[in-house]
mmCIF file of N, CA, C and O in Angstrom:
data_model
loop_
_atom_site.group_PDB
_atom_site.id
_atom_site.type_symbol
_atom_site.label_atom_id
_atom_site.label_comp_id
_atom_site.label_asym_id
_atom_site.label_seq_id
_atom_site.Cartn_x
_atom_site.Cartn_y
_atom_site.Cartn_z
ATOM 1 N N HIS A 13 117.505 70.797 94.717
ATOM 2 C CA HIS A 13 117.114 72.007 95.452
ATOM 3 C C HIS A 13 115.804 72.835 94.981
ATOM 4 O O HIS A 13 115.650 73.082 93.870
ATOM 5 N N ALA A 14 115.124 73.083 96.221
ATOM 6 C CA ALA A 14 113.734 73.934 95.701
ATOM 7 C C ALA A 14 114.042 75.224 95.725
ATOM 8 O O ALA A 14 115.004 76.068 96.133
ATOM 9 N N VAL A 15 113.537 76.540 94.948
ATOM 10 C CA VAL A 15 113.702 77.496 94.678
ATOM 11 C C VAL A 15 112.390 78.327 95.187
ATOM 12 O O VAL A 15 111.025 77.877 94.472
ATOM 13 N N SER A 16 112.335 79.520 95.814
ATOM 14 C CA SER A 16 111.032 80.313 96.099
ATOM 15 C C SER A 16 110.927 81.327 95.679
ATOM 16 O O SER A 16 112.329 82.043 95.182
ATOM 17 N N ASP A 17 110.167 82.181 95.819
ATOM 18 C CA ASP A 17 110.158 83.680 95.344
ATOM 19 C C ASP A 17 110.603 83.495 94.009
ATOM 20 O O ASP A 17 111.321 84.806 93.730
ATOM 21 N N VAL A 18 110.373 82.971 92.857
ATOM 22 C CA VAL A 18 110.611 82.903 91.354
ATOM 23 C C VAL A 18 109.562 83.703 90.817
ATOM 24 O O VAL A 18 108.087 83.139 90.886
ATOM 25 N N GLU A 19 109.991 84.786 90.400
ATOM 26 C CA GLU A 19 108.776 85.281 89.329
ATOM 27 C C GLU A 19 108.928 85.106 87.738
ATOM 28 O O GLU A 19 110.133 85.240 87.417
ATOM 29 N N LEU A 20 108.046 84.647 87.227
ATOM 30 C CA LEU A 20 108.284 84.181 85.799
ATOM 31 C C LEU A 20 107.143 85.183 84.964
ATOM 32 O O LEU A 20 105.995 84.921 85.205
ATOM 33 N N LEU A 21 107.615 85.778 84.105
ATOM 34 C CA LEU A 21 107.019 86.799 83.060
ATOM 35 C C LEU A 21 106.902 86.330 81.687
ATOM 36 O O LEU A 21 107.966 85.973 81.067
ATOM 37 N N ILE A 22 105.317 86.082 81.619
ATOM 38 C CA ILE A 22 105.658 85.300 79.974
ATOM 39 C C ILE A 22 104.275 86.503 79.270
ATOM 40 O O ILE A 22 103.390 86.917 79.992
ATOM 41 N N GLY A 23 104.941 86.823 78.242
ATOM 42 C CA GLY A 23 103.918 87.353 77.292
ATOM 43 C C GLY A 23 102.585 86.970 76.981
ATOM 44 O O GLY A 23 102.174 85.829 76.287
ATOM 45 N N LEU A 24 101.636 87.633 77.127
ATOM 46 C CA LEU A 24 99.880 86.827 77.349
ATOM 47 C C LEU A 24 99.533 87.509 76.160
ATOM 48 O O LEU A 24 98.403 87.183 75.904
ATOM 49 N N ALA A 25 99.969 88.720 75.740
ATOM 50 C CA ALA A 25 98.943 89.327 74.592
ATOM 51 C C ALA A 25 98.498 88.406 73.306
ATOM 52 O O ALA A 25 99.281 87.501 73.391
ATOM 53 N N GLY A 26 97.061 88.132 73.226
ATOM 54 C CA GLY A 26 96.811 87.408 72.253
ATOM 55 C C GLY A 26 96.493 85.757 72.743
ATOM 56 O O GLY A 26 95.807 85.161 71.835
ATOM 57 N N HIS A 27 96.733 85.947 73.883
ATOM 58 C CA HIS A 27 96.883 84.253 74.664
ATOM 59 C C HIS A 27 95.777 84.463 75.639
ATOM 60 O O HIS A 27 95.506 83.088 76.309
ATOM 61 N N VAL A 28 95.610 85.465 76.127
ATOM 62 C CA VAL A 28 94.647 85.163 77.060
ATOM 63 C C VAL A 28 93.317 86.322 77.231
ATOM 64 O O VAL A 28 93.423 87.537 76.371
ATOM 65 N N ASP A 29 92.055 86.372 77.569
ATOM 66 C CA ASP A 29 90.863 87.030 77.401
ATOM 67 C C ASP A 29 91.014 87.911 78.395
ATOM 68 O O ASP A 29 90.948 87.659 79.630
ATOM 69 N N PRO A 30 91.424 89.474 78.057
ATOM 70 C CA PRO A 30 91.373 90.054 79.366
ATOM 71 C C PRO A 30 90.293 90.745 79.930
ATOM 72 O O PRO A 30 90.651 90.763 81.389
ATOM 73 N N ALA A 31 89.394 90.561 79.484
ATOM 74 C CA ALA A 31 88.022 90.778 80.263
ATOM 75 C C ALA A 31 88.121 89.557 81.619
ATOM 76 O O ALA A 31 87.926 89.582 83.079
ATOM 77 N N LYS A 32 88.556 88.036 81.258
ATOM 78 C CA LYS A 32 88.263 86.890 82.145
ATOM 79 C C LYS A 32 89.236 87.112 83.212
ATOM 80 O O LYS A 32 89.247 87.064 84.240
ATOM 81 N N GLU A 33 90.544 87.572 82.555
ATOM 82 C CA GLU A 33 91.710 87.734 83.450
ATOM 83 C C GLU A 33 91.125 88.784 84.382
ATOM 84 O O GLU A 33 91.962 88.780 85.712
ATOM 85 N N ARG A 34 91.028 89.856 84.188
ATOM 86 C CA ARG A 34 90.761 91.101 85.046
ATOM 87 C C ARG A 34 89.495 90.383 86.082
ATOM 88 O O ARG A 34 90.041 90.914 86.976
ATOM 89 N N GLU A 35 88.444 89.821 85.772
ATOM 90 C CA GLU A 35 87.579 89.311 86.750
ATOM 91 C C GLU A 35 88.324 88.178 87.751
ATOM 92 O O GLU A 35 88.108 88.495 88.810
ATOM 93 N N ARG A 36 89.202 87.448 87.163
ATOM 94 C CA ARG A 36 89.500 86.780 87.956
ATOM 95 C C ARG A 36 90.934 87.357 88.925
ATOM 96 O O ARG A 36 91.041 86.991 90.137
ATOM 97 N N ILE A 37 91.310 88.381 88.383
ATOM 98 C CA ILE A 37 92.537 88.950 89.209
ATOM 99 C C ILE A 37 91.672 89.804 90.518
ATOM 100 O O ILE A 37 91.715 89.828 91.665
ATOM 101 N N ASP A 38 90.444 90.355 90.180
ATOM 102 C CA ASP A 38 89.573 91.033 90.930
ATOM 103 C C ASP A 38 89.251 89.818 91.750
ATOM 104 O O ASP A 38 89.025 90.745 93.277
ATOM 105 N N ARG A 39 88.880 88.996 91.529
ATOM 106 C CA ARG A 39 87.948 87.984 92.867
ATOM 107 C C ARG A 39 89.175 87.696 93.423
ATOM 108 O O ARG A 39 88.973 87.636 94.541
ATOM 109 N N SER A 40 90.471 87.462 92.991
ATOM 110 C CA SER A 40 91.923 87.202 93.807
ATOM 111 C C SER A 40 92.119 88.144 94.951
ATOM 112 O O SER A 40 92.368 88.342 96.132
ATOM 113 N N LEU A 41 91.904 89.813 94.473
ATOM 114 C CA LEU A 41 92.253 90.654 95.136
ATOM 115 C C LEU A 41 91.276 90.971 96.417
ATOM 116 O O LEU A 41 91.602 91.248 97.627
ATOM 117 N N ALA A 42 89.616 90.963 95.685
ATOM 118 C CA ALA A 42 88.933 90.681 96.891
ATOM 119 C C ALA A 42 89.251 89.681 97.750
ATOM 120 O O ALA A 42 89.202 90.209 99.252
ATOM 121 N N LYS A 43 89.400 88.478 97.823
ATOM 122 C CA LYS A 43 89.916 87.335 98.944
ATOM 123 C C LYS A 43 91.061 87.856 99.675
ATOM 124 O O LYS A 43 90.872 87.893 100.623
ATOM 125 N N VAL A 44 92.047 88.219 98.668
ATOM 126 C CA VAL A 44 93.418 88.374 99.878
ATOM 127 C C VAL A 44 92.914 89.567 100.669
ATOM 128 O O VAL A 44 93.369 90.052 101.677
ATOM 129 N N GLU A 45 92.126 90.722 100.046
ATOM 130 C CA GLU A 45 91.916 91.979 100.737
ATOM 131 C C GLU A 45 91.266 91.642 102.244
ATOM 132 O O GLU A 45 91.422 92.222 103.176
ATOM 133 N N LYS A 46 90.413 90.698 102.023
ATOM 134 C CA LYS A 46 89.507 89.951 103.279
ATOM 135 C C LYS A 46 90.338 89.674 104.118
ATOM 136 O O LYS A 46 90.337 89.585 105.367
ATOM 137 N N ASP A 47 91.134 88.477 103.347
ATOM 138 C CA ASP A 47 92.452 87.691 104.697
ATOM 139 C C ASP A 47 93.188 88.643 105.212
ATOM 140 O O ASP A 47 93.640 88.631 106.183
ATOM 141 N N LEU A 48 93.581 89.985 104.302
ATOM 142 C CA LEU A 48 94.712 90.689 105.044
ATOM 143 C C LEU A 48 93.659 91.472 106.146
ATOM 144 O O LEU A 48 94.150 91.981 107.520
ATOM 145 N N ALA A 49 92.438 91.902 106.161
ATOM 146 C CA ALA A 49 91.933 92.713 107.121
ATOM 147 C C ALA A 49 91.698 92.018 108.477
ATOM 148 O O ALA A 49 91.995 91.905 109.564
ATOM 149 N N THR A 50 91.263 90.166 108.002
ATOM 150 C CA THR A 50 91.401 89.381 108.849
ATOM 151 C C THR A 50 92.613 89.575 109.836
ATOM 152 O O THR A 50 92.617 89.420 110.776
ATOM 153 N N MET A 51 93.829 89.257 109.297
ATOM 154 C CA MET A 51 95.134 89.255 110.059
ATOM 155 C C MET A 51 95.531 90.524 110.735
ATOM 156 O O MET A 51 96.122 89.965 111.696
ATOM 157 N N LYS A 52 94.933 91.388 109.967
ATOM 158 C CA LYS A 52 95.084 92.683 110.924
ATOM 159 C C LYS A 52 94.469 92.497 112.143
ATOM 160 O O LYS A 52 95.122 93.210 113.013
ATOM 161 N N LYS A 53 93.451 92.186 112.132
ATOM 162 C CA LYS A 53 92.801 92.368 113.336
ATOM 163 C C LYS A 53 93.035 91.133 114.249
ATOM 164 O O LYS A 53 93.236 91.627 115.506
ATOM 165 N N LYS A 54 93.659 89.890 113.593
ATOM 166 C CA LYS A 54 94.023 88.955 114.421
ATOM 167 C C LYS A 54 95.173 89.638 115.274
ATOM 168 O O LYS A 54 95.479 89.403 116.464
ATOM 169 N N LEU A 55 96.121 90.500 114.904
ATOM 170 C CA LEU A 55 97.251 91.232 115.371
ATOM 171 C C LEU A 55 96.991 92.327 116.280
ATOM 172 O O LEU A 55 97.655 92.929 116.288
ATOM 173 N N SER A 56 95.986 91.951 116.955
ATOM 174 C CA SER A 56 95.456 93.253 117.876
ATOM 175 C C SER A 56 96.659 93.287 118.810
ATOM 176 O O SER A 56 97.252 92.148 119.431
ATOM 177 N N PRO A 57 96.571 94.396 119.671
ATOM 178 C CA PRO A 57 97.347 94.453 120.731
ATOM 179 C C PRO A 57 97.236 93.275 121.881
ATOM 180 O O PRO A 57 97.963 92.847 122.480
ATOM 181 N N SER A 58 95.809 92.647 121.958
ATOM 182 C CA SER A 58 95.436 91.955 123.060
ATOM 183 C C SER A 58 96.512 90.017 122.679
ATOM 184 O O SER A 58 96.407 90.164 123.178
ATOM 185 N N PHE A 59 96.212 90.205 121.111
ATOM 186 C CA PHE A 59 96.853 88.734 121.058
ATOM 187 C C PHE A 59 98.338 89.061 120.968
ATOM 188 O O PHE A 59 98.695 88.035 121.573
ATOM 189 N N LEU A 60 98.853 90.262 120.490
ATOM 190 C CA LEU A 60 100.300 90.074 120.643
ATOM 191 C C LEU A 60 100.879 89.878 122.356
ATOM 192 O O LEU A 60 101.961 89.259 122.272
ATOM 193 N N GLU A 61 99.768 90.593 123.115
ATOM 194 C CA GLU A 61 100.206 90.397 124.798
ATOM 195 C C GLU A 61 100.272 88.803 125.198
ATOM 196 O O GLU A 61 101.090 88.555 126.048
ATOM 197 N N LYS A 62 99.276 88.116 124.347
ATOM 198 C CA LYS A 62 99.124 86.683 125.187
ATOM 199 C C LYS A 62 99.398 85.439 124.415
ATOM 200 O O LYS A 62 99.850 84.593 124.917
ATOM 201 N N ALA A 63 99.266 85.824 123.108
ATOM 202 C CA ALA A 63 100.110 84.703 122.167
ATOM 203 C C ALA A 63 101.503 84.125 122.550
ATOM 204 O O ALA A 63 102.245 85.195 122.974
ATOM 205 N N PRO A 64 101.727 83.026 122.430
ATOM 206 C CA PRO A 64 103.220 82.368 122.297
ATOM 207 C C PRO A 64 103.791 83.464 121.661
ATOM 208 O O PRO A 64 103.339 83.656 119.673
ATOM 209 N N ALA A 65 105.298 83.335 121.389
ATOM 210 C CA ALA A 65 105.816 84.384 120.138
ATOM 211 C C ALA A 65 105.571 83.121 118.509
ATOM 212 O O ALA A 65 105.683 84.119 117.898
ATOM 213 N N GLU A 66 105.971 82.072 118.774
ATOM 214 C CA GLU A 66 106.037 81.170 117.673
ATOM 215 C C GLU A 66 104.442 81.721 116.750
ATOM 216 O O GLU A 66 104.476 81.750 115.720
ATOM 217 N N LYS A 67 103.375 81.937 117.604
ATOM 218 C CA LYS A 67 102.102 82.206 116.638
ATOM 219 C C LYS A 67 102.048 83.350 116.578
ATOM 220 O O LYS A 67 101.504 83.843 115.075
ATOM 221 N N ILE A 68 102.905 84.344 117.072
ATOM 222 C CA ILE A 68 103.203 85.756 116.489
ATOM 223 C C ILE A 68 103.774 85.717 115.372
ATOM 224 O O ILE A 68 103.334 86.369 114.266
ATOM 225 N N ALA A 69 104.881 85.243 115.396
ATOM 226 C CA ALA A 69 105.638 84.774 114.321
ATOM 227 C C ALA A 69 104.856 84.182 113.349
ATOM 228 O O ALA A 69 105.027 84.921 111.887
ATOM 229 N N GLU A 70 103.983 83.448 113.235
ATOM 230 C CA GLU A 70 103.775 82.782 112.089
ATOM 231 C C GLU A 70 102.500 83.249 111.706
ATOM 232 O O GLU A 70 102.492 83.827 110.238
ATOM 233 N N ALA A 71 101.602 84.529 112.636
ATOM 234 C CA ALA A 71 100.604 85.655 111.880
ATOM 235 C C ALA A 71 101.375 86.520 111.416
ATOM 236 O O ALA A 71 101.165 86.957 110.324
ATOM 237 N N ARG A 72 102.352 86.702 111.611
ATOM 238 C CA ARG A 72 103.022 87.967 110.980
ATOM 239 C C ARG A 72 103.796 87.487 109.385
ATOM 240 O O ARG A 72 103.787 88.248 108.899
ATOM 241 N N GLU A 73 104.243 86.281 109.539
ATOM 242 C CA GLU A 73 104.681 85.461 108.580
ATOM 243 C C GLU A 73 103.461 85.618 107.496
ATOM 244 O O GLU A 73 103.870 85.896 106.198
ATOM 245 N N HIS A 74 102.385 84.866 107.745
ATOM 246 C CA HIS A 74 101.126 85.070 107.112
ATOM 247 C C HIS A 74 100.446 86.445 106.343
ATOM 248 O O HIS A 74 100.437 86.463 105.455
ATOM 249 N N LEU A 75 100.898 87.524 107.348
ATOM 250 C CA LEU A 75 100.378 88.729 107.109
ATOM 251 C C LEU A 75 101.706 89.283 105.825
ATOM 252 O O LEU A 75 101.272 89.697 104.793
ATOM 253 N N ALA A 76 102.674 89.002 106.320
ATOM 254 C CA ALA A 76 103.457 89.657 105.043
ATOM 255 C C ALA A 76 103.464 88.622 103.624
ATOM 256 O O ALA A 76 103.543 88.950 102.589
ATOM 257 N N ALA A 77 103.077 87.472 103.795
ATOM 258 C CA ALA A 77 103.094 86.854 102.499
ATOM 259 C C ALA A 77 101.753 87.209 101.590
ATOM 260 O O ALA A 77 101.439 87.437 100.349
ATOM 261 N N LEU A 78 100.555 87.560 102.548
ATOM 262 C CA LEU A 78 99.386 88.094 101.956
ATOM 263 C C LEU A 78 99.775 89.550 101.203
ATOM 264 O O LEU A 78 99.251 89.802 100.344
ATOM 265 N N GLU A 79 100.425 90.434 101.833
ATOM 266 C CA GLU A 79 101.071 91.494 101.256
ATOM 267 C C GLU A 79 101.755 91.556 100.383
ATOM 268 O O GLU A 79 101.176 92.388 99.216
ATOM 269 N N ARG A 80 102.509 90.577 99.768
ATOM 270 C CA ARG A 80 103.326 90.224 98.600
ATOM 271 C C ARG A 80 102.181 89.921 97.689
ATOM 272 O O ARG A 80 102.534 90.191 96.528
ATOM 273 N N GLN A 81 101.407 88.806 97.858
ATOM 274 C CA GLN A 81 100.235 88.914 96.952
ATOM 275 C C GLN A 81 99.450 89.402 96.696
ATOM 276 O O GLN A 81 99.360 89.767 95.399
ATOM 277 N N HIS A 82 99.123 89.928 97.395
ATOM 278 C CA HIS A 82 98.289 91.632 96.856
ATOM 279 C C HIS A 82 98.905 92.194 96.196
ATOM 280 O O HIS A 82 98.682 93.154 95.262
ATOM 281 N N ALA A 83 100.423 92.929 96.343
ATOM 282 C CA ALA A 83 101.470 93.664 95.595
ATOM 283 C C ALA A 83 101.213 92.913 94.236
ATOM 284 O O ALA A 83 101.185 93.727 92.976
ATOM 285 N N GLN A 84 101.285 91.551 94.262
ATOM 286 C CA GLN A 84 101.632 90.972 92.804
ATOM 287 C C GLN A 84 100.242 90.903 91.909
ATOM 288 O O GLN A 84 100.274 91.250 90.883
ATOM 289 N N LEU A 85 98.788 90.854 92.455
ATOM 290 C CA LEU A 85 97.986 91.017 92.012
ATOM 291 C C LEU A 85 97.778 92.607 91.454
ATOM 292 O O LEU A 85 96.927 92.521 90.594
ATOM 293 N N LEU A 86 97.803 93.514 92.435
ATOM 294 C CA LEU A 86 97.916 94.929 91.589
ATOM 295 C C LEU A 86 98.795 95.011 90.617
ATOM 296 O O LEU A 86 98.371 95.799 89.591
ATOM 297 N N GLU A 87 100.325 94.516 90.615
ATOM 298 C CA GLU A 87 101.143 94.763 89.478
ATOM 299 C C GLU A 87 100.332 93.866 88.126
ATOM 300 O O GLU A 87 100.307 94.419 86.953
ATOM 301 N N ALA A 88 100.134 92.744 88.420
ATOM 302 C CA ALA A 88 99.212 91.911 87.342
ATOM 303 C C ALA A 88 98.094 92.646 86.634
ATOM 304 O O ALA A 88 97.841 92.735 85.550
ATOM 305 N N LYS A 89 96.989 93.214 87.604
ATOM 306 C CA LYS A 89 95.989 93.989 86.934
ATOM 307 C C LYS A 89 96.791 95.198 86.015
ATOM 308 O O LYS A 89 96.149 95.742 85.455
ATOM 309 N N LYS A 90 97.822 95.870 86.609
ATOM 310 C CA LYS A 90 98.162 97.258 86.017
ATOM 311 C C LYS A 90 99.129 96.565 84.465
ATOM 312 O O LYS A 90 98.638 97.434 83.583
ATOM 313 N N LEU A 91 99.454 95.894 85.011
ATOM 314 C CA LEU A 91 100.220 94.917 83.326
ATOM 315 C C LEU A 91 99.030 94.650 82.403
ATOM 316 O O LEU A 91 99.126 94.415 81.007
ATOM 317 N N LEU A 92 97.955 94.101 82.893
ATOM 318 C CA LEU A 92 97.139 93.659 82.051
ATOM 319 C C LEU A 92 96.243 95.108 81.551
ATOM 320 O O LEU A 92 95.933 94.679 80.443
ATOM 321 N N ASP A 93 96.055 95.932 82.307
ATOM 322 C CA ASP A 93 95.695 97.015 81.707
ATOM 323 C C ASP A 93 96.400 97.759 80.179
ATOM 324 O O ASP A 93 95.969 98.548 79.773
ATOM 325 N N GLU A 94 97.849 97.206 80.465
ATOM 326 C CA GLU A 94 98.474 97.977 79.319
ATOM 327 C C GLU A 94 98.686 97.215 78.056
ATOM 328 O O GLU A 94 99.170 97.391 77.251
ATOM 329 N N LEU A 95 98.040 96.231 78.099
ATOM 330 C CA LEU A 95 97.845 94.871 77.038
ATOM 331 C C LEU A 95 97.016 95.548 75.876
ATOM 332 O O LEU A 95 96.275 96.367 76.063
#
């Protein structure tokens, strides 16, 4: 059986360069924030009126996934700051 949405926390202190990891997280955050803005624009009232229900559901699922990813990256950045 495949498992989804599993979160694994590993102590990285001393194993990761905090500056490089912060840069990686910042790059990922910038991309996710751009994608979030795009998806929010896509889910405009005109799209919601005209698009098939299946496409609306897919767009909403994608938006929710991006929001989860954004929250995870913010949490990772917070944890990195605590190292």
